[in-house]
CSV table of C-alpha atoms and ligand atoms in Angstrom, one decimal:
chain,number,residue,atom,x,y,z
A,1,UNK,CA,0.0,0.0,0.0
A,2,UNK,CA,1.2,3.4,-0.9
A,3,UNK,CA,1.6,6.3,1.5
A,4,UNK,CA,0.8,10.0,1.6
A,5,UNK,CA,4.3,10.9,0.7
A,6,UNK,CA,4.3,8.4,-2.2
A,7,UNK,CA,1.2,10.1,-3.5
A,8,UNK,CA,2.9,13.4,-3.4
A,9,UNK,CA,6.3,12.4,-4.8
A,10,UNK,CA,5.0,10.2,-7.6
A,11,UNK,CA,1.8,11.9,-8.6
A,12,UNK,CA,1.9,15.4,-7.2
A,13,UNK,CA,-1.1,14.8,-5.0
A,14,UNK,CA,-0.4,16.9,-1.9
A,15,UNK,CA,-2.3,17.5,1.2
A,16,UNK,CA,-4.5,14.4,1.0
A,17,UNK,CA,-5.1,11.6,3.3
A,18,UNK,CA,-4.6,8.1,1.9
A,19,UNK,CA,-7.8,6.1,2.6
A,20,UNK,CA,-7.2,2.8,0.8
A,21,UNK,CA,-5.9,1.1,-2.2
A,22,UNK,CA,-7.9,-1.2,-4.5
A,23,UNK,CA,-6.7,-3.7,-7.0
A,24,UNK,CA,-9.1,-4.4,-9.8
A,25,UNK,CA,-7.6,-6.5,-12.6
A,26,UNK,CA,-5.2,-4.3,-14.4
A,27,UNK,CA,-6.2,-1.2,-12.5
A,28,UNK,CA,-4.8,0.2,-9.2
A,29,UNK,CA,-7.0,2.7,-7.5
A,30,UNK,CA,-5.9,5.1,-4.8
A,31,UNK,CA,-8.7,6.5,-2.7
A,32,UNK,CA,-7.9,9.9,-1.2
A,33,UNK,CA,-9.5,12.6,0.9
A,34,UNK,CA,-8.4,16.2,1.4
A,35,UNK,CA,-7.0,17.0,4.9
A,36,UNK,CA,-9.1,19.2,7.0
A,37,UNK,CA,-6.6,22.0,7.5
A,38,UNK,CA,-6.0,22.1,3.7
A,39,UNK,CA,-9.5,23.1,2.9
A,40,UNK,CA,-10.1,26.3,1.1
A,41,UNK,CA,-13.2,27.9,-0.4
A,42,UNK,CA,-13.2,27.6,-4.1
A,43,UNK,CA,-15.0,30.9,-4.4
A,44,UNK,CA,-13.2,33.3,-2.1
A,45,UNK,CA,-10.2,31.3,-0.8
A,46,UNK,CA,-11.4,31.4,2.8
A,47,UNK,CA,-9.7,28.9,5.1
A,48,UNK,CA,-11.0,25.7,6.7
A,49,UNK,CA,-12.6,27.2,9.8
A,50,UNK,CA,-15.0,29.2,7.6
A,51,UNK,CA,-16.3,26.1,5.8
A,52,UNK,CA,-19.1,23.7,6.7
A,53,UNK,CA,-19.1,20.4,4.9
A,54,UNK,CA,-22.4,19.8,3.2
A,55,UNK,CA,-22.5,16.7,1.0
A,56,UNK,CA,-20.0,14.5,-0.8
A,57,UNK,CA,-19.0,13.7,-4.3
A,58,UNK,CA,-16.6,11.2,-5.9
A,59,UNK,CA,-14.4,11.8,-8.9
A,60,UNK,CA,-11.9,9.4,-10.6
A,61,UNK,CA,-8.7,10.7,-12.2
A,62,UNK,CA,-6.3,8.9,-14.5
A,63,UNK,CA,-2.9,8.7,-12.9
A,64,UNK,CA,0.5,7.6,-14.2
A,65,UNK,CA,0.6,4.0,-15.2
A,66,UNK,CA,2.9,1.5,-13.5
A,67,UNK,CA,4.2,-0.6,-16.3
A,68,UNK,CA,1.1,-1.8,-18.1
A,69,UNK,CA,-1.1,-1.3,-15.1
A,70,UNK,CA,-3.4,1.6,-15.0
A,71,UNK,CA,-3.5,3.8,-11.9
A,72,UNK,CA,-6.4,5.9,-10.8
A,73,UNK,CA,-6.9,8.4,-8.0
A,74,UNK,CA,-10.4,8.3,-6.6
A,75,UNK,CA,-11.2,11.6,-4.8
A,76,UNK,CA,-13.7,11.5,-2.0
A,77,UNK,CA,-14.6,15.1,-2.2
A,78,UNK,CA,-16.8,17.4,-0.2
A,79,UNK,CA,-19.2,20.1,-1.0
A,80,UNK,CA,-18.4,23.0,1.2
A,81,UNK,CA,-20.6,25.8,2.4
A,82,UNK,CA,-18.6,29.0,3.0
A,83,UNK,CA,-19.6,31.2,5.9
A,84,UNK,CA,-17.5,34.1,4.5
A,85,UNK,CA,-18.8,34.4,0.9
A,86,UNK,CA,-22.0,32.4,1.5
A,87,UNK,CA,-21.5,30.1,-1.5
A,88,UNK,CA,-21.9,26.3,-1.6
A,89,UNK,CA,-19.2,24.8,-3.8
A,90,UNK,CA,-17.2,21.7,-4.4
A,91,UNK,CA,-13.7,21.7,-2.9
A,92,UNK,CA,-11.0,22.8,-5.2
A,93,UNK,CA,-8.9,20.1,-6.9
A,94,UNK,CA,-5.3,21.3,-7.1
A,95,UNK,CA,-3.8,18.2,-8.7
A,96,UNK,CA,-5.9,18.4,-11.9
A,97,UNK,CA,-6.7,21.2,-14.3
A,98,UNK,CA,-10.3,22.3,-14.2
A,99,UNK,CA,-12.7,19.7,-15.5
A,100,UNK,CA,-10.0,17.4,-16.6
A,101,UNK,CA,-10.1,13.7,-15.7
A,102,UNK,CA,-6.4,13.2,-15.5
A,103,UNK,CA,-3.7,14.4,-13.0
A,104,UNK,CA,-1.4,17.3,-13.8
A,105,UNK,CA,1.4,14.8,-13.5
A,106,UNK,CA,-0.1,12.8,-16.3
A,107,UNK,CA,-0.3,15.9,-18.5
A,108,UNK,CA,3.4,16.5,-17.8
A,109,UNK,CA,4.2,12.9,-18.7
A,110,UNK,CA,2.3,13.1,-21.9
A,111,UNK,CA,4.2,16.2,-23.0
A,112,UNK,CA,7.5,14.3,-22.2
A,113,UNK,CA,6.4,11.3,-24.2
A,114,UNK,CA,5.0,13.3,-27.2
A,115,UNK,CA,8.6,14.3,-27.9
A,116,UNK,CA,9.5,10.7,-28.3
A,117,UNK,CA,6.5,8.9,-29.7
A,118,UNK,CA,3.4,9.4,-31.8
A,119,UNK,CA,0.2,10.6,-30.3
A,120,UNK,CA,-1.3,7.2,-30.9
A,121,UNK,CA,1.5,5.4,-28.9
A,122,UNK,CA,1.3,7.9,-26.1
A,123,UNK,CA,-2.5,7.5,-25.8
A,124,UNK,CA,-2.0,3.8,-25.5
A,125,UNK,CA,0.8,4.1,-22.9
A,126,UNK,CA,-0.9,6.5,-20.6
A,127,UNK,CA,-4.5,5.1,-21.1
A,128,UNK,CA,-6.0,8.3,-22.3
A,129,UNK,CA,-7.9,9.0,-25.5
A,130,UNK,CA,-6.2,10.2,-28.7
A,131,UNK,CA,-8.0,13.5,-28.5
A,132,UNK,CA,-7.0,14.1,-24.9
A,133,UNK,CA,-3.3,13.4,-25.6
A,134,UNK,CA,-3.3,15.7,-28.6
A,135,UNK,CA,-5.1,18.4,-26.6
A,136,UNK,CA,-2.5,18.2,-23.8
A,137,UNK,CA,0.3,18.4,-26.2
A,138,UNK,CA,-1.3,21.3,-28.1
A,139,UNK,CA,-1.9,23.4,-25.1
A,140,UNK,CA,1.7,22.7,-24.0
A,141,UNK,CA,3.0,23.9,-27.3
A,142,UNK,CA,0.6,26.9,-27.2
A,143,UNK,CA,2.0,28.0,-23.8
A,144,UNK,CA,5.6,27.5,-24.9
A,145,UNK,CA,4.9,29.5,-28.1
A,146,UNK,CA,3.3,32.3,-26.1
A,147,UNK,CA,6.4,32.6,-24.0
A,148,UNK,CA,8.7,32.9,-27.0
A,149,UNK,CA,10.2,36.4,-27.2
A,150,UNK,CA,10.5,38.3,-30.4
A,151,UNK,CA,12.5,41.1,-28.9
A,152,UNK,CA,15.8,39.9,-30.3
A,153,UNK,CA,14.8,39.2,-33.9
A,154,UNK,CA,17.2,40.8,-36.3
A,155,UNK,CA,17.0,38.9,-39.6
A,156,UNK,CA,14.1,37.0,-41.0
A,157,UNK,CA,13.1,35.1,-44.2
A,158,UNK,CA,9.6,34.9,-45.5
A,159,UNK,CA,8.4,32.4,-48.1
A,160,UNK,CA,5.3,30.5,-49.0
A,161,UNK,CA,4.7,26.7,-49.2
A,162,UNK,CA,2.1,24.9,-51.1
A,163,UNK,CA,0.4,22.8,-48.5
A,164,UNK,CA,-2.3,21.2,-50.5
A,165,UNK,CA,-2.7,20.4,-54.2
A,166,UNK,CA,-4.0,23.5,-56.0
A,167,UNK,CA,-3.6,26.9,-54.7
A,168,UNK,CA,-3.5,26.6,-51.0
A,169,UNK,CA,-0.5,28.3,-49.4
A,170,UNK,CA,1.1,28.7,-46.0
A,171,UNK,CA,3.2,31.8,-45.3
A,172,UNK,CA,6.1,30.9,-43.1
A,173,UNK,CA,8.6,33.2,-41.4
A,174,UNK,CA,12.0,32.0,-40.2
A,175,UNK,CA,14.4,33.6,-37.8
A,176,UNK,CA,17.6,33.4,-39.7
A,177,UNK,CA,19.7,33.7,-36.6
A,178,UNK,CA,18.0,31.1,-34.4
A,179,UNK,CA,16.5,28.9,-37.1
A,180,UNK,CA,13.1,29.0,-35.4
A,181,UNK,CA,9.9,29.2,-37.4
A,182,UNK,CA,8.5,32.4,-35.9
A,183,UNK,CA,5.2,32.5,-37.7
A,184,UNK,CA,3.0,30.6,-40.1
A,185,UNK,CA,-0.4,31.6,-41.5
A,186,UNK,CA,-2.7,30.3,-44.2
A,187,UNK,CA,-2.6,32.2,-47.5
A,188,UNK,CA,0.1,34.3,-49.1
A,189,UNK,CA,-1.5,37.7,-49.1
A,190,UNK,CA,-0.2,40.6,-47.1
A,191,UNK,CA,-2.8,39.7,-44.5
A,192,UNK,CA,-1.0,36.4,-43.8
A,193,UNK,CA,2.1,38.4,-42.8
A,194,UNK,CA,0.9,41.7,-41.4
A,195,UNK,CA,-0.2,40.4,-37.9
A,196,UNK,CA,3.3,39.0,-37.4
A,197,UNK,CA,5.0,42.2,-38.5
A,198,UNK,CA,2.8,44.2,-36.2
A,199,UNK,CA,3.7,42.0,-33.3
A,200,UNK,CA,7.4,42.3,-34.1
A,201,UNK,CA,7.0,46.1,-34.1
A,202,UNK,CA,5.2,46.1,-30.8
A,203,UNK,CA,8.1,44.0,-29.3
A,204,UNK,CA,10.5,46.6,-30.6
A,205,UNK,CA,12.6,43.9,-32.3
A,206,UNK,CA,15.8,45.3,-33.8
A,207,UNK,CA,14.9,44.1,-37.2
A,208,UNK,CA,17.5,44.8,-39.8
A,209,UNK,CA,16.8,42.8,-42.9
A,210,UNK,CA,14.1,40.6,-44.5
A,211,UNK,CA,14.8,38.0,-47.2
A,212,UNK,CA,11.9,37.6,-49.6
A,213,UNK,CA,11.1,36.0,-52.9
A,214,UNK,CA,9.7,38.6,-55.3
A,215,UNK,CA,6.1,38.1,-54.3
A,216,UNK,CA,4.8,41.7,-54.2
A,217,UNK,CA,2.3,41.2,-51.3
A,218,UNK,CA,5.2,40.4,-48.9
A,219,UNK,CA,7.2,43.3,-50.0
A,220,UNK,CA,4.3,45.7,-49.6
A,221,UNK,CA,3.6,44.3,-46.1
A,222,UNK,CA,7.1,44.7,-44.9
A,223,UNK,CA,7.4,48.2,-46.3
A,224,UNK,CA,4.2,49.3,-44.7
A,225,UNK,CA,5.3,48.2,-41.2
A,226,UNK,CA,9.0,48.6,-41.4
A,227,UNK,CA,9.8,51.2,-44.0
A,228,UNK,CA,13.4,51.4,-43.1
A,229,UNK,CA,14.3,47.8,-42.9
A,230,UNK,CA,16.3,46.3,-45.8
A,231,UNK,CA,14.5,44.0,-48.1
A,232,UNK,CA,16.8,41.4,-49.7
A,233,UNK,CA,15.5,39.5,-52.7
A,234,UNK,CA,16.5,35.9,-52.7
A,235,UNK,CA,19.1,35.0,-55.4
A,236,UNK,CA,17.6,31.6,-56.0
A,237,UNK,CA,14.2,33.2,-56.9
A,238,UNK,CA,15.8,35.6,-59.3
A,239,UNK,CA,17.7,32.8,-61.0
A,240,UNK,CA,14.4,31.1,-61.3
A,241,UNK,CA,12.9,34.2,-63.0
A,242,UNK,CA,15.6,34.2,-65.7
A,243,UNK,CA,15.0,30.5,-66.3
A,244,UNK,CA,11.3,31.3,-66.8
A,245,UNK,CA,12.3,34.1,-69.2
A,246,UNK,CA,14.4,31.9,-71.4
A,247,UNK,CA,11.6,29.3,-71.4
A,248,UNK,CA,9.2,31.9,-72.6
A,249,UNK,CA,11.6,33.3,-75.2
A,250,UNK,CA,12.1,29.8,-76.6
A,251,UNK,CA,8.4,29.3,-76.9
A,252,UNK,CA,7.9,32.7,-78.6
A,253,UNK,CA,10.6,32.0,-81.1
A,254,UNK,CA,9.6,28.4,-81.8
A,255,UNK,CA,8.5,29.2,-85.4
A,256,UNK,CA,11.8,30.8,-86.2
A,257,UNK,CA,13.9,27.9,-85.2
A,258,UNK,CA,14.1,24.9,-87.6
A,259,UNK,CA,12.4,21.8,-86.5
A,260,UNK,CA,15.6,19.8,-86.8
A,261,UNK,CA,17.1,21.8,-83.9
A,262,UNK,CA,14.0,22.1,-81.8
A,263,UNK,CA,13.6,18.4,-81.7
A,264,UNK,CA,17.2,17.3,-81.2
A,265,UNK,CA,17.0,16.1,-77.6
A,266,UNK,CA,15.1,19.1,-76.4
A,267,UNK,CA,16.3,22.6,-77.0
A,268,UNK,CA,14.4,23.6,-73.9
A,269,UNK,CA,16.4,21.1,-71.8
A,270,UNK,CA,19.7,22.5,-73.1
A,271,UNK,CA,18.6,26.2,-72.6
A,272,UNK,CA,17.6,25.6,-68.9
A,273,UNK,CA,20.8,23.8,-68.1
A,274,UNK,CA,24.0,25.4,-66.8
A,275,UNK,CA,26.7,25.4,-69.3
A,276,UNK,CA,29.1,23.4,-67.2
A,277,UNK,CA,26.5,20.6,-67.0
A,278,UNK,CA,26.0,20.2,-70.7
A,279,UNK,CA,27.3,17.2,-72.5
A,280,UNK,CA,28.9,17.3,-76.0
A,281,UNK,CA,25.5,16.9,-77.8
A,282,UNK,CA,24.1,19.8,-75.8
A,283,UNK,CA,27.1,22.0,-76.5
A,284,UNK,CA,26.9,21.3,-80.2
A,285,UNK,CA,23.2,22.2,-80.1
A,286,UNK,CA,24.2,25.5,-78.6
A,287,UNK,CA,26.8,26.1,-81.3
A,288,UNK,CA,24.1,25.5,-83.9
A,289,UNK,CA,21.7,27.8,-82.1
A,290,UNK,CA,24.4,30.5,-82.2
A,291,UNK,CA,24.4,30.4,-86.0
A,292,UNK,CA,20.6,30.1,-86.4
A,293,UNK,CA,19.1,32.4,-83.8
A,294,UNK,CA,21.3,35.0,-82.4
A,295,UNK,CA,18.8,36.6,-79.9
A,296,UNK,CA,18.0,33.3,-78.2
A,297,UNK,CA,21.7,32.4,-78.0
A,298,UNK,CA,22.4,35.8,-76.5
A,299,UNK,CA,19.6,35.2,-74.0
A,300,UNK,CA,21.2,31.9,-73.0
A,301,UNK,CA,24.5,33.6,-72.4
A,302,UNK,CA,22.7,36.3,-70.3
A,303,UNK,CA,21.0,33.6,-68.3
A,304,UNK,CA,24.4,32.0,-67.6
A,305,UNK,CA,26.0,35.3,-66.7
A,306,UNK,CA,23.3,36.4,-64.2
A,307,UNK,CA,24.4,33.8,-61.7
A,308,UNK,CA,27.7,35.7,-61.4
A,309,UNK,CA,25.7,38.6,-59.9
A,310,UNK,CA,26.3,37.3,-56.4
A,311,UNK,CA,30.0,36.5,-56.9
A,312,UNK,CA,31.5,40.0,-57.0
A,313,UNK,CA,33.8,41.3,-54.3
A,314,UNK,CA,31.7,44.4,-53.7
A,315,UNK,CA,28.3,45.8,-54.3
A,316,UNK,CA,29.7,48.5,-56.5
A,317,UNK,CA,31.0,46.1,-59.0
A,318,UNK,CA,27.8,44.0,-58.8
A,319,UNK,CA,25.8,47.1,-59.5
A,320,UNK,CA,27.8,47.9,-62.6
A,321,UNK,CA,27.4,44.4,-63.8
A,322,UNK,CA,23.7,44.5,-63.2
A,323,UNK,CA,23.3,47.7,-65.1
A,324,UNK,CA,25.1,46.2,-68.1
A,325,UNK,CA,23.1,43.0,-67.8
A,326,UNK,CA,19.8,45.0,-67.9
A,327,UNK,CA,21.0,47.0,-70.8
A,328,UNK,CA,22.0,43.8,-72.8
A,329,UNK,CA,18.8,42.0,-71.9
A,330,UNK,CA,16.7,44.9,-73.3
A,331,UNK,CA,18.9,44.8,-76.4
A,332,UNK,CA,18.1,41.2,-77.2
A,333,UNK,CA,14.7,42.4,-78.5
A,334,UNK,CA,13.1,39.4,-76.8
A,335,UNK,CA,9.9,40.2,-75.0
A,336,UNK,CA,10.5,38.0,-72.0
A,337,UNK,CA,13.9,39.4,-71.5
A,338,UNK,CA,12.8,42.9,-71.9
A,339,UNK,CA,10.2,42.3,-69.2
A,340,UNK,CA,12.7,40.7,-66.9
A,341,UNK,CA,15.2,43.5,-67.4
A,342,UNK,CA,12.4,46.0,-66.3
A,343,UNK,CA,11.6,43.9,-63.2
A,344,UNK,CA,15.3,43.7,-62.2
A,345,UNK,CA,15.7,47.4,-62.9
A,346,UNK,CA,12.8,48.3,-60.5
A,347,UNK,CA,14.1,46.0,-57.8
A,348,UNK,CA,17.7,46.7,-58.1
A,349,UNK,CA,18.1,47.9,-54.5
A,350,UNK,CA,16.5,44.8,-53.0
A,351,UNK,CA,18.6,42.6,-55.2
A,352,UNK,CA,21.9,44.3,-54.4
A,353,UNK,CA,21.0,44.5,-50.7
A,354,UNK,CA,22.2,40.9,-50.6
A,355,UNK,CA,25.8,42.4,-50.6
A,356,UNK,CA,25.2,44.1,-47.3
A,357,UNK,CA,23.2,41.4,-45.4
A,358,UNK,CA,24.1,38.1,-47.1
A,359,UNK,CA,20.7,36.5,-46.3
A,360,UNK,CA,18.4,34.5,-48.5
A,361,UNK,CA,15.3,32.4,-48.2
A,362,UNK,CA,17.5,29.3,-48.7
A,363,UNK,CA,17.2,28.1,-45.1
A,364,UNK,CA,13.4,28.1,-45.5
A,365,UNK,CA,13.7,26.0,-48.7
A,366,UNK,CA,15.6,23.5,-46.5
A,367,UNK,CA,12.5,23.2,-44.3
A,368,UNK,CA,10.5,21.7,-47.2
A,369,UNK,CA,11.4,18.1,-46.5
A,370,UNK,CA,10.8,18.6,-42.8
A,371,UNK,CA,7.4,20.0,-43.5
A,372,UNK,CA,6.6,17.0,-45.6
A,373,UNK,CA,7.5,14.6,-42.8
A,374,UNK,CA,5.6,16.8,-40.4
A,375,UNK,CA,2.6,16.6,-42.7
A,376,UNK,CA,2.6,12.8,-42.2
A,377,UNK,CA,3.1,13.0,-38.5
A,378,UNK,CA,0.6,15.8,-37.8
A,379,UNK,CA,-2.1,13.9,-39.7
A,380,UNK,CA,-2.0,16.2,-42.8
A,381,UNK,CA,-3.6,19.5,-42.4
A,382,UNK,CA,-6.8,18.4,-40.9
A,383,UNK,CA,-5.9,20.2,-37.7
A,384,UNK,CA,-4.2,23.3,-39.0
A,385,UNK,CA,-3.5,24.7,-35.6
A,386,UNK,CA,-1.7,21.5,-34.5
A,387,UNK,CA,0.3,21.5,-37.7
A,388,UNK,CA,1.4,25.2,-37.2
A,389,UNK,CA,2.3,24.6,-33.6
A,390,UNK,CA,4.5,21.7,-34.5
A,391,UNK,CA,6.0,23.8,-37.3
A,392,UNK,CA,6.9,26.5,-34.7
A,393,UNK,CA,9.1,23.9,-32.9
A,394,UNK,CA,10.4,22.0,-36.0
A,395,UNK,CA,13.9,23.2,-35.4
A,396,UNK,CA,14.1,21.2,-32.2
A,397,UNK,CA,12.0,18.2,-33.3
A,398,UNK,CA,13.7,14.9,-33.3
A,399,UNK,CA,12.9,12.7,-36.4
A,400,UNK,CA,10.1,10.4,-35.5
A,401,UNK,CA,8.1,7.5,-36.9
A,402,UNK,CA,5.1,8.7,-38.8
A,403,UNK,CA,1.8,7.7,-37.2
B,501,ZN,ZN1,-16.0,31.6,0.3
């Protein structure tokens, strides 16, 4: 038989008298009653000598299991009439959170286990329902997230992820210094980002720079809340734009290029490749292209050159290069390149800001695989809040089995 101090040290049940223990198959039941001098009024906090006991109730709480055996705490509670506030209430139950049918100690154990096993496993181990386990873990993550301070945030990256097939996006903000996901919200409009930026401002975070793709909604949002903070356009996304431009140019010029060249193992494939990755066939196709269609060949060279934009020793040299590049891109006479040149011209400062801050959305791209794993573990996006909470702590998550 257990003792009062065992109750306290193993289950956090303090101030109770141990009445008896019951063994019923796989379940061990500890019957307890609150000590007289520990009584307090649940309404006004008046001490025991103000209270008159007026009726009983019994409640059963799930406690920590011992091996495979389930333990329960059976509370023999009293209804108390308070002479100070005049109310008639049940005694307060300090070892369980309001209305819950498990001990606080169980909740703490669940949180500990959820870091190591799936919700389904944890539910089976502690003998609670799947929903209860998930709710315990969720409220733990919620509390932890609320405590997280933003007052040190200096550099962030923002990007969107496609979370479902079709056009369903999640905007995600990463702290580039700590690696933490600071924010996620559904959608990719300014509204998905503004609440976070407002919070950041209220915390007086010393924000210096934000890495973005070229999605205008994010840029507008950042500029509206932090007009002085540097916006850095991600190099990878700009390279992707030039790839898109050459693809469009190739399509526009299709009728000017002889079929023989177009079909020879994919002109498109060759144009999108980096030169150093081309095999002999690809290289010879390029040589042919040089003779047949000068503008497209020029465009290919420009595409190849643009990657050098981030290799200069200084921003001044990079700026000079970018100016030349823009000039040449316009001179190709290709619609797609003219358009791209205009875009880069407009965003020149944000592109070159990379030289001062050296940040990109790259670390966010790296999250992609982790998000996929999480999607399996967090049961898809059926419970978006749970998914987002897990995402907020993904930097510290240990890889787990899906389930
Ligand atoms: Zn009272």
